[in-house]
Every structure is written in structure tokens, then in C-alpha cells.
mmCIF file of C-alpha atoms in Angstrom:
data_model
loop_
_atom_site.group_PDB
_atom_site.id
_atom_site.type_symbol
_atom_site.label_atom_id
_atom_site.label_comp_id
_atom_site.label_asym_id
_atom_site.label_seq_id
_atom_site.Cartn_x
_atom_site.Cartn_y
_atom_site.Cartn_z
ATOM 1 C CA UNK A 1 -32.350 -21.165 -3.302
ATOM 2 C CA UNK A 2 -31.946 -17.789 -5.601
ATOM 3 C CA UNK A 3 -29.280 -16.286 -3.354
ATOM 4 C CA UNK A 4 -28.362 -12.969 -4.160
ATOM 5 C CA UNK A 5 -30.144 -11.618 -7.285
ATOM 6 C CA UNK A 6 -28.838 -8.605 -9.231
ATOM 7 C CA UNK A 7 -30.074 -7.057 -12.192
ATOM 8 C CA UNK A 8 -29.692 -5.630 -15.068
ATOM 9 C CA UNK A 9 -26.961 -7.721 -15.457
ATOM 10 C CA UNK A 10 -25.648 -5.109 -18.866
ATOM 11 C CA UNK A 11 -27.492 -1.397 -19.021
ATOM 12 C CA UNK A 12 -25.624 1.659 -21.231
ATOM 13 C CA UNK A 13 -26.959 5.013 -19.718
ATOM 14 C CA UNK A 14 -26.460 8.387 -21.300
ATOM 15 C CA UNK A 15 -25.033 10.975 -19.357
ATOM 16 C CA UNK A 16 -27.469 12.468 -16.869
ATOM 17 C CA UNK A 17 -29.609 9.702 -16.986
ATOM 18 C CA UNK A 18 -31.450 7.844 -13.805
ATOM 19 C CA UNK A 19 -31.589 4.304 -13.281
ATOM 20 C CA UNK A 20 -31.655 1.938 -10.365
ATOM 21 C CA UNK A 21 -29.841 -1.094 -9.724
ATOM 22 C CA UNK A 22 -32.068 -3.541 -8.137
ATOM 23 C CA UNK A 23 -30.377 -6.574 -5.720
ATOM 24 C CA UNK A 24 -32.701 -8.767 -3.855
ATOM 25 C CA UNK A 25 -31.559 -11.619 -1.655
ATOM 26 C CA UNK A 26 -33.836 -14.653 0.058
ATOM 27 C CA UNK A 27 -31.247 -15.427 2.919
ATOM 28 C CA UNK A 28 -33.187 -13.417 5.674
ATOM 29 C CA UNK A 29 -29.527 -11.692 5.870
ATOM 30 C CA UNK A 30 -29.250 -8.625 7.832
ATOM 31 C CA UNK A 31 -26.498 -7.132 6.148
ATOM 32 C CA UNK A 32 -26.180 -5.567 2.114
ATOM 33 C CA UNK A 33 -23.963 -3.869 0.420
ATOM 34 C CA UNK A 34 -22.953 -2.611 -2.824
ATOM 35 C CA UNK A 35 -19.444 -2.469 -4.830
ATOM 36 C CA UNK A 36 -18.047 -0.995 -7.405
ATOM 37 C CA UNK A 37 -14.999 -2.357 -9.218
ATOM 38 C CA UNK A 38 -12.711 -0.561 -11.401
ATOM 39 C CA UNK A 39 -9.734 -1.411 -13.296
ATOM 40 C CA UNK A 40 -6.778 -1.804 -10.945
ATOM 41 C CA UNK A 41 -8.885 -1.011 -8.077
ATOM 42 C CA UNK A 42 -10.416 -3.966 -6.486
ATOM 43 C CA UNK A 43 -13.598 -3.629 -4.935
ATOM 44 C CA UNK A 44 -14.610 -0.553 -3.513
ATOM 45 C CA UNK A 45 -17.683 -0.109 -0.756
ATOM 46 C CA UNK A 46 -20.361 2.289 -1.785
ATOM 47 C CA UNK A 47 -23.383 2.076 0.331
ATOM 48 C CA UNK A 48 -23.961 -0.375 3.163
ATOM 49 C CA UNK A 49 -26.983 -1.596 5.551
ATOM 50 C CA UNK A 50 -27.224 -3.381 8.515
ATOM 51 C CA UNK A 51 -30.635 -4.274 8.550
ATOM 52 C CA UNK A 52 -33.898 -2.348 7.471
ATOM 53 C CA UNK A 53 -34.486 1.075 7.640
ATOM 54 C CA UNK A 54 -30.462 1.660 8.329
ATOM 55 C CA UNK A 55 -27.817 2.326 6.021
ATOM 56 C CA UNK A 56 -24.813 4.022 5.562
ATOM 57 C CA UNK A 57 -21.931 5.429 3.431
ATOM 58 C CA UNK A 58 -19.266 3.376 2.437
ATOM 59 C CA UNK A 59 -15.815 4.729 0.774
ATOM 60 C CA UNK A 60 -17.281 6.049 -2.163
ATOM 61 C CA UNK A 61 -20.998 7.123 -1.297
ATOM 62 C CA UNK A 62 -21.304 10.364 -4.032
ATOM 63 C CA UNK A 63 -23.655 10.136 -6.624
ATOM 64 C CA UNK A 64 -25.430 6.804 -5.376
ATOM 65 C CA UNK A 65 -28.492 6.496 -3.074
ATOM 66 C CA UNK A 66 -29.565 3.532 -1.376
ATOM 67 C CA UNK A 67 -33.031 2.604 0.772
ATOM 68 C CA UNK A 68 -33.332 -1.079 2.767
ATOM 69 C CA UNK A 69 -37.577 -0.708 3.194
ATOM 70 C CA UNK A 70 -37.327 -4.517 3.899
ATOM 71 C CA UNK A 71 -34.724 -7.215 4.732
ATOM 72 C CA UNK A 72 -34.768 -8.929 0.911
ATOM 73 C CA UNK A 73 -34.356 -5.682 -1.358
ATOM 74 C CA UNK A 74 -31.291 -3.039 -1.567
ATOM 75 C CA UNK A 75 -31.707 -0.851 -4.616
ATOM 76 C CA UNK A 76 -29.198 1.394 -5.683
ATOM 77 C CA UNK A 77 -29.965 4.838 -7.507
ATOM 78 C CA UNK A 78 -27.944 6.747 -9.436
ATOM 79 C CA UNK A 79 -29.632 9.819 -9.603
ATOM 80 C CA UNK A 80 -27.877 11.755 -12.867
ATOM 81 C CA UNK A 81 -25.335 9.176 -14.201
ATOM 82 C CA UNK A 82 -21.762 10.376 -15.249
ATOM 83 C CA UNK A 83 -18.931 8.660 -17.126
ATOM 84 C CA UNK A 84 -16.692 8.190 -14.033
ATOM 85 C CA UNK A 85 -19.829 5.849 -12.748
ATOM 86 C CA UNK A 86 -19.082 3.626 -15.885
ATOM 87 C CA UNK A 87 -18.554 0.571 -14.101
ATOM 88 C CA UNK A 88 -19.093 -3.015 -12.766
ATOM 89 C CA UNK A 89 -21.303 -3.315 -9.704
ATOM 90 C CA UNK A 90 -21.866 -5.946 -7.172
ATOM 91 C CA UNK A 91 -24.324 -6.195 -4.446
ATOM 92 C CA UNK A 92 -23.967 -8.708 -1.342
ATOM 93 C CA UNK A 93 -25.440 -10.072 1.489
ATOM 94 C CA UNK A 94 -24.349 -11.947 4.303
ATOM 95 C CA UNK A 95 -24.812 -12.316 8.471
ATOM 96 C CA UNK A 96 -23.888 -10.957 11.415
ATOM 97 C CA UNK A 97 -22.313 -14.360 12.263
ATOM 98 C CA UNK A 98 -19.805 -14.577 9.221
ATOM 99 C CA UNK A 99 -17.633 -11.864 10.969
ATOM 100 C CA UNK A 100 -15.825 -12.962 13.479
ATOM 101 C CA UNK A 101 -17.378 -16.777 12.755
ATOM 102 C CA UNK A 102 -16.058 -18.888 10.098
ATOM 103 C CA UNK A 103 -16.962 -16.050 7.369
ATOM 104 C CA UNK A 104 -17.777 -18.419 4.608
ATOM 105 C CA UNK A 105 -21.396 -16.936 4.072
ATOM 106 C CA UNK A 106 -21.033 -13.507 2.081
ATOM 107 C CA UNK A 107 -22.610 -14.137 -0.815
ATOM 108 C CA UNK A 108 -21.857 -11.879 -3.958
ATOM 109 C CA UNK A 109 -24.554 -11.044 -6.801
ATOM 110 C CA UNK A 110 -23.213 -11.911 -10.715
ATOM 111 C CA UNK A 111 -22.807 -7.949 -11.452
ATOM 112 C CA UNK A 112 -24.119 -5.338 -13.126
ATOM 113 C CA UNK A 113 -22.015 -3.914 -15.996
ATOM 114 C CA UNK A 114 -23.009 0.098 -16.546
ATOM 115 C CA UNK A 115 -21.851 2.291 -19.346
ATOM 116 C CA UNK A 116 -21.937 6.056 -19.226
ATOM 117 C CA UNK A 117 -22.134 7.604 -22.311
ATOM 118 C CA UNK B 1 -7.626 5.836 6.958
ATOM 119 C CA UNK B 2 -7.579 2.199 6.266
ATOM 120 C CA UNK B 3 -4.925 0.425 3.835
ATOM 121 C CA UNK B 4 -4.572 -2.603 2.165
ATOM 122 C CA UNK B 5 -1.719 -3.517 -0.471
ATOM 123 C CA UNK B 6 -1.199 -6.704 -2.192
ATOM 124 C CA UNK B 7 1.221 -7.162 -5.562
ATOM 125 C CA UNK B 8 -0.529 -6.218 -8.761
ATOM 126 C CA UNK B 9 0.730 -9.061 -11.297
ATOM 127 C CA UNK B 10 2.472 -12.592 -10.283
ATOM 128 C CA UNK B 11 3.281 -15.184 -12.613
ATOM 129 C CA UNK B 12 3.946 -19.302 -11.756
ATOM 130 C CA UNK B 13 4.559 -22.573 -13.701
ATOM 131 C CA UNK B 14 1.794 -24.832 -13.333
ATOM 132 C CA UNK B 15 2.569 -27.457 -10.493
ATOM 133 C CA UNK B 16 4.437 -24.798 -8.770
ATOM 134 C CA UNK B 17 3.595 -23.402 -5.307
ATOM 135 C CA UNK B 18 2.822 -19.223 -5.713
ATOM 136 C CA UNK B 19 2.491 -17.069 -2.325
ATOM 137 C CA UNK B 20 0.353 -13.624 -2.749
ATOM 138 C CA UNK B 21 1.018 -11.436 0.147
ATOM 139 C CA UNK B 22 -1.120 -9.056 1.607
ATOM 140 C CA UNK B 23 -0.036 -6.092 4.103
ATOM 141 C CA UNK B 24 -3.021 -3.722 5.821
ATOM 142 C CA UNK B 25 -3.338 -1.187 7.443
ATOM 143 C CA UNK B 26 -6.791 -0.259 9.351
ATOM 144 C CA UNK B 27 -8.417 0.178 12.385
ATOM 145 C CA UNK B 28 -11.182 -2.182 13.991
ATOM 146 C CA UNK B 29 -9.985 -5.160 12.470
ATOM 147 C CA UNK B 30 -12.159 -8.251 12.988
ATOM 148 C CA UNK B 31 -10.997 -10.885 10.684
ATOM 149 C CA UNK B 32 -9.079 -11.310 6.787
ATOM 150 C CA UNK B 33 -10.612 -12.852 3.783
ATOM 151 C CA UNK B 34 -9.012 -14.114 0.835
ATOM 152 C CA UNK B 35 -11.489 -14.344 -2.346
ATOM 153 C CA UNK B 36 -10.461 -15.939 -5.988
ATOM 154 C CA UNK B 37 -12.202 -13.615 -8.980
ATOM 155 C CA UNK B 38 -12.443 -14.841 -12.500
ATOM 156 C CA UNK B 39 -12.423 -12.305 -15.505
ATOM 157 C CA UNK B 40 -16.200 -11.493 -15.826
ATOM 158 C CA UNK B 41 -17.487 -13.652 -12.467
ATOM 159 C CA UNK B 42 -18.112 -12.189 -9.240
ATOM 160 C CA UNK B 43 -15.655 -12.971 -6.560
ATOM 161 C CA UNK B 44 -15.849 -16.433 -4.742
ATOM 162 C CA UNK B 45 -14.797 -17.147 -1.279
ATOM 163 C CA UNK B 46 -11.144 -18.935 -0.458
ATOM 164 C CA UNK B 47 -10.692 -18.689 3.452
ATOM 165 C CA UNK B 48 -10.990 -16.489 6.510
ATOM 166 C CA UNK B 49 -8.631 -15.875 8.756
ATOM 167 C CA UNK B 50 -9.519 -14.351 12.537
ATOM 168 C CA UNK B 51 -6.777 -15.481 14.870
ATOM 169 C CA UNK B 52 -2.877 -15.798 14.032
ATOM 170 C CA UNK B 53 -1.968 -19.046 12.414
ATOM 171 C CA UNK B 54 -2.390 -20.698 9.307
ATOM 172 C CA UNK B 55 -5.529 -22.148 7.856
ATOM 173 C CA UNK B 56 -5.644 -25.077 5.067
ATOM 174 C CA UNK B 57 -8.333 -25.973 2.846
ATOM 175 C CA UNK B 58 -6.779 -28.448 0.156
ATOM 176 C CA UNK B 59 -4.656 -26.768 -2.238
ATOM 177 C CA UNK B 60 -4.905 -23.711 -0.719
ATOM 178 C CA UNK B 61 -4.177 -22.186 2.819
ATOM 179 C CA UNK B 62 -4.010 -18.825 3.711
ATOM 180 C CA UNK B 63 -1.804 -17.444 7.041
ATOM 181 C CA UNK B 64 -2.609 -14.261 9.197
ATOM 182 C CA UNK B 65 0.065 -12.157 11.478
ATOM 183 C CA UNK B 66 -2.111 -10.168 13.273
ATOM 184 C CA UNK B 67 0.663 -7.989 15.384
ATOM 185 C CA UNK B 68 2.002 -7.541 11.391
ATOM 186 C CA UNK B 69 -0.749 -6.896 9.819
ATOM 187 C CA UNK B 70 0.065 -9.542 7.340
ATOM 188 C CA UNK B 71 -1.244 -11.943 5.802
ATOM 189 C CA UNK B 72 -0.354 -14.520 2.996
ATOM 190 C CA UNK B 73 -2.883 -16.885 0.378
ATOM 191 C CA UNK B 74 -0.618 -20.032 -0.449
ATOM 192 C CA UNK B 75 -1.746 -21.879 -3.372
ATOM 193 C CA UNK B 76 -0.121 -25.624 -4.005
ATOM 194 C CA UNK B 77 -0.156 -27.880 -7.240
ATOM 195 C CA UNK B 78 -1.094 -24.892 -9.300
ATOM 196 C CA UNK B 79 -3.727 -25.393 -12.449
ATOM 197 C CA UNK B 80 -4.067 -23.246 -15.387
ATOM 198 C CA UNK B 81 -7.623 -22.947 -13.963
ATOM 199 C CA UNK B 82 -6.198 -21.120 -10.921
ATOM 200 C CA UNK B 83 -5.680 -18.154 -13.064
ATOM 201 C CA UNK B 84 -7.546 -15.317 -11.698
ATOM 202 C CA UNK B 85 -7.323 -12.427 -9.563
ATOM 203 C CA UNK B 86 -6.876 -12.921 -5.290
ATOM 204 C CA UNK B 87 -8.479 -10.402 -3.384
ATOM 205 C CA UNK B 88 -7.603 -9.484 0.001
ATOM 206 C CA UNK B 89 -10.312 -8.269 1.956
ATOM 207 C CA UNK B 90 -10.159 -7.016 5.420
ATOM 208 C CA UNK B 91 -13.364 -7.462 7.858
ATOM 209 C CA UNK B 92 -13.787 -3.840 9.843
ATOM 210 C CA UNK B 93 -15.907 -3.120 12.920
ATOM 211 C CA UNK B 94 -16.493 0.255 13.381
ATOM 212 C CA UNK B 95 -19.290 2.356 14.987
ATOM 213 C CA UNK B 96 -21.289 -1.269 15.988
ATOM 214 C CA UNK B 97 -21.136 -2.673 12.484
ATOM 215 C CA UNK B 98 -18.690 -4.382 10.340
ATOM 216 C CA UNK B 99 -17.551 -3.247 6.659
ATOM 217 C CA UNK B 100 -16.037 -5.496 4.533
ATOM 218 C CA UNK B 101 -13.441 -3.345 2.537
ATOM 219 C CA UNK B 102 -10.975 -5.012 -0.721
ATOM 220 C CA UNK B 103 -7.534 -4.767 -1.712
ATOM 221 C CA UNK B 104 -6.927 -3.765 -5.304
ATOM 222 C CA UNK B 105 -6.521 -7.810 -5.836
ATOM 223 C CA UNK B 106 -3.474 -9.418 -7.237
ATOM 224 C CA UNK B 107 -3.508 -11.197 -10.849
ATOM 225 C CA UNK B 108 -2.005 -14.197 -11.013
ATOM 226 C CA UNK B 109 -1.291 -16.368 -14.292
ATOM 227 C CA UNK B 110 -0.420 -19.565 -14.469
ATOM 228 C CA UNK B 111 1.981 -21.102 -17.286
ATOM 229 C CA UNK B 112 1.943 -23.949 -18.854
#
């Protein structure tokens, strides 16, 4: 069982580059979501979705598009990379059930590390 | 907006008993969960919490205050391997759908 598969796992991007983030999961989960986490700043919700063909912003949604064509992908764009995207990113997945159940199934990615130069 | 604050730094003797706190804020709210990070690792999960009370799972137990909106990890019989950042993350349930949004984490070492 893969879990929750992120890659690249290191990429350096020059500013006003493009590049896409792919996470894949083989849970069947419903729900994805990506993070990005900063010095000092814990984890911090970029784009979510609740199943395919529906996402949504998170806190920090600007300069980041995401698409959920089927249940196992979640790919997230950035579409002209800047330095303040420099960053470690994590994708996750998890079920309906884990909120408000025992919530023991959210299952994080390993990270992506991006530099913007 | 939503809020959720939880000490930056703590320091403990190993075989000591440390308590990281965590206060929030936020509307919605539909359970608390208390994740363990490692410098480079992604974050692994330590408890949930959904009703008041307190929850143990061996070394470690973590207690919610719902009516407070607090909520305190507990770690026992500390190990130098327990160092590592806590995150406090709160479960949200907003416009059908729950959000799962992070303190800033607290980062807790361990001495020998």
C-alpha cells in the first residue's frame, strides 16, 4: 500500500517559472489537500477538495491552482513561481469518517522542498 | 477569522513529564488533533480529541476543554527521541466540508 505519493521530492525553479507538484494517493479517499510550511508558521492550507471535480481555496490560495479530474490525483500548479513560494509542501488525503470519528486516518505525503530563485 | 496559538520553544529533562498547550479560536469546530513533526519528515499523527476529556495513548495523552477552547498534549517518560515539533491542528466544518487548519507548532527539546 503506496499511500500518499508526492513528488518531486527537491525541485529549484527560477523565478517565473511553471511547474506542477504532482500527489497521488491509492486510499479511494475523498478528501486532498495541499500545505505549505514555512519557518515559524506551521502548516498552512492552500487548496482543498472534497471529492472529484470540487475544490476549493484554502488560507493561502494565490499563485497556486489545483484540478481533482479523478479521486487518486491532486496536482498543484504554480503558474509563474516567485521567491515568497520558496517552500516545503505537503499534500494529504484522508476520509470523510476521520472527522468527527477517531481521526487517525489523514495521511501526509513526505514533501516537496521548492526553491525560488 | 480562525486562531490557533501554541508556545513556540519548550525545553525538558529527559524522564520528565512536558505539557504543550494549545488555545484556539475558530468557528465550526469539529474535533482537535495533536501531530509530532521531525526536522525534515512530514508530520505523524499523536491523538484526536472530539468531546471534553482526556485521551491516553501510552506515553502520551492529550486533553480537550471545549467551552475553553483549550487543549493540552501531555507527554510522560520523555526520550531524546521525542524531540520534535507538536502541532496543534484544529478540524473545521464549514460550508458542508471540513478543513483541517495548523497551529504554528511548538518545538520541544529534550535534554539529556
Amino acid at each position: 500500500n503506496a499511500g500518499v505519493t508526492q513528488t518531486p521530492k527537491f525541485q529549484v525553479l527560477k523565478t517565473g517559472q511553471s511547474m506542477t507538484l504532482q500527489c497521488a494517493q491509492d486510499m479511494n479517499h475523498e478528501y486532498m489537500s495541499w500545505y505549505r510550511q514555512d519557518p515559524g508558521m506551521g502548516l498552512r492550507l492552500i487548496h482543498y477538495s472534497v471529492g472529484a471535480g470540487i475544490t476549493d481555496q484554502g488560507e493561502v490560495p494565490n499563485g497556486y491552482n489545483v484540478s481533482r479530474s479523478t479521486t487518486e490525483d491532486f496536482p498543484l500548479r504554480l503558474l509563474s513561481a516567485a521567491p515568497s513560494q520558496t517552500s516545503v509542501y505537503f499534500c494529504a488525503s484522508t476520509s470523510p469518517s476521520s472527522f468527527g470519528g477517531r481521526g487517525n486516518t489523514i495521511y501526509f505525503g513526505e514533501g516537496s522542498w521548492l526553491t525560488v530563485v | 477569522g480562525q486562531n490557533i496559538d501554541q508556545p513556540t520553544e519548550m525545553t525538558a529533562t529527559e524522564g520528565a513529564i512536558v505539557q504543550i498547550n494549545c488555545t484556539y479560536q475558530t468557528s465550526g469546530f469539529n474535533g482537535l488533533f495533536w501531530y509530532q513533526q521531525h526536522a525534515g519528515e512530514a508530520p505523524t499523527f499523536l491523538s484526536y480529541n472530539v468531546l471534553d476529556g482526556l485521551e491516553e495513548k501510552g506515553r502520551f495523552s492529550s486533553f480537550l476543554s471545549r467551552s475553553k477552547g483549550y487543549s493540552y498534549l501531555l507527554l510522560k517518560e520523555l526520550q531524546m527521541k521525542d524531540s520534535a515539533s507538536y502541532l496543534c491542528a484544529v478540524s473545521l466544518f464549514s460550508g458542508g466540508y471540513n478543513k483541517l487548519i495548523f497551529g504554528a507548532g511548538t518545538r520541544l527539546a529534550v535534554h539529556p
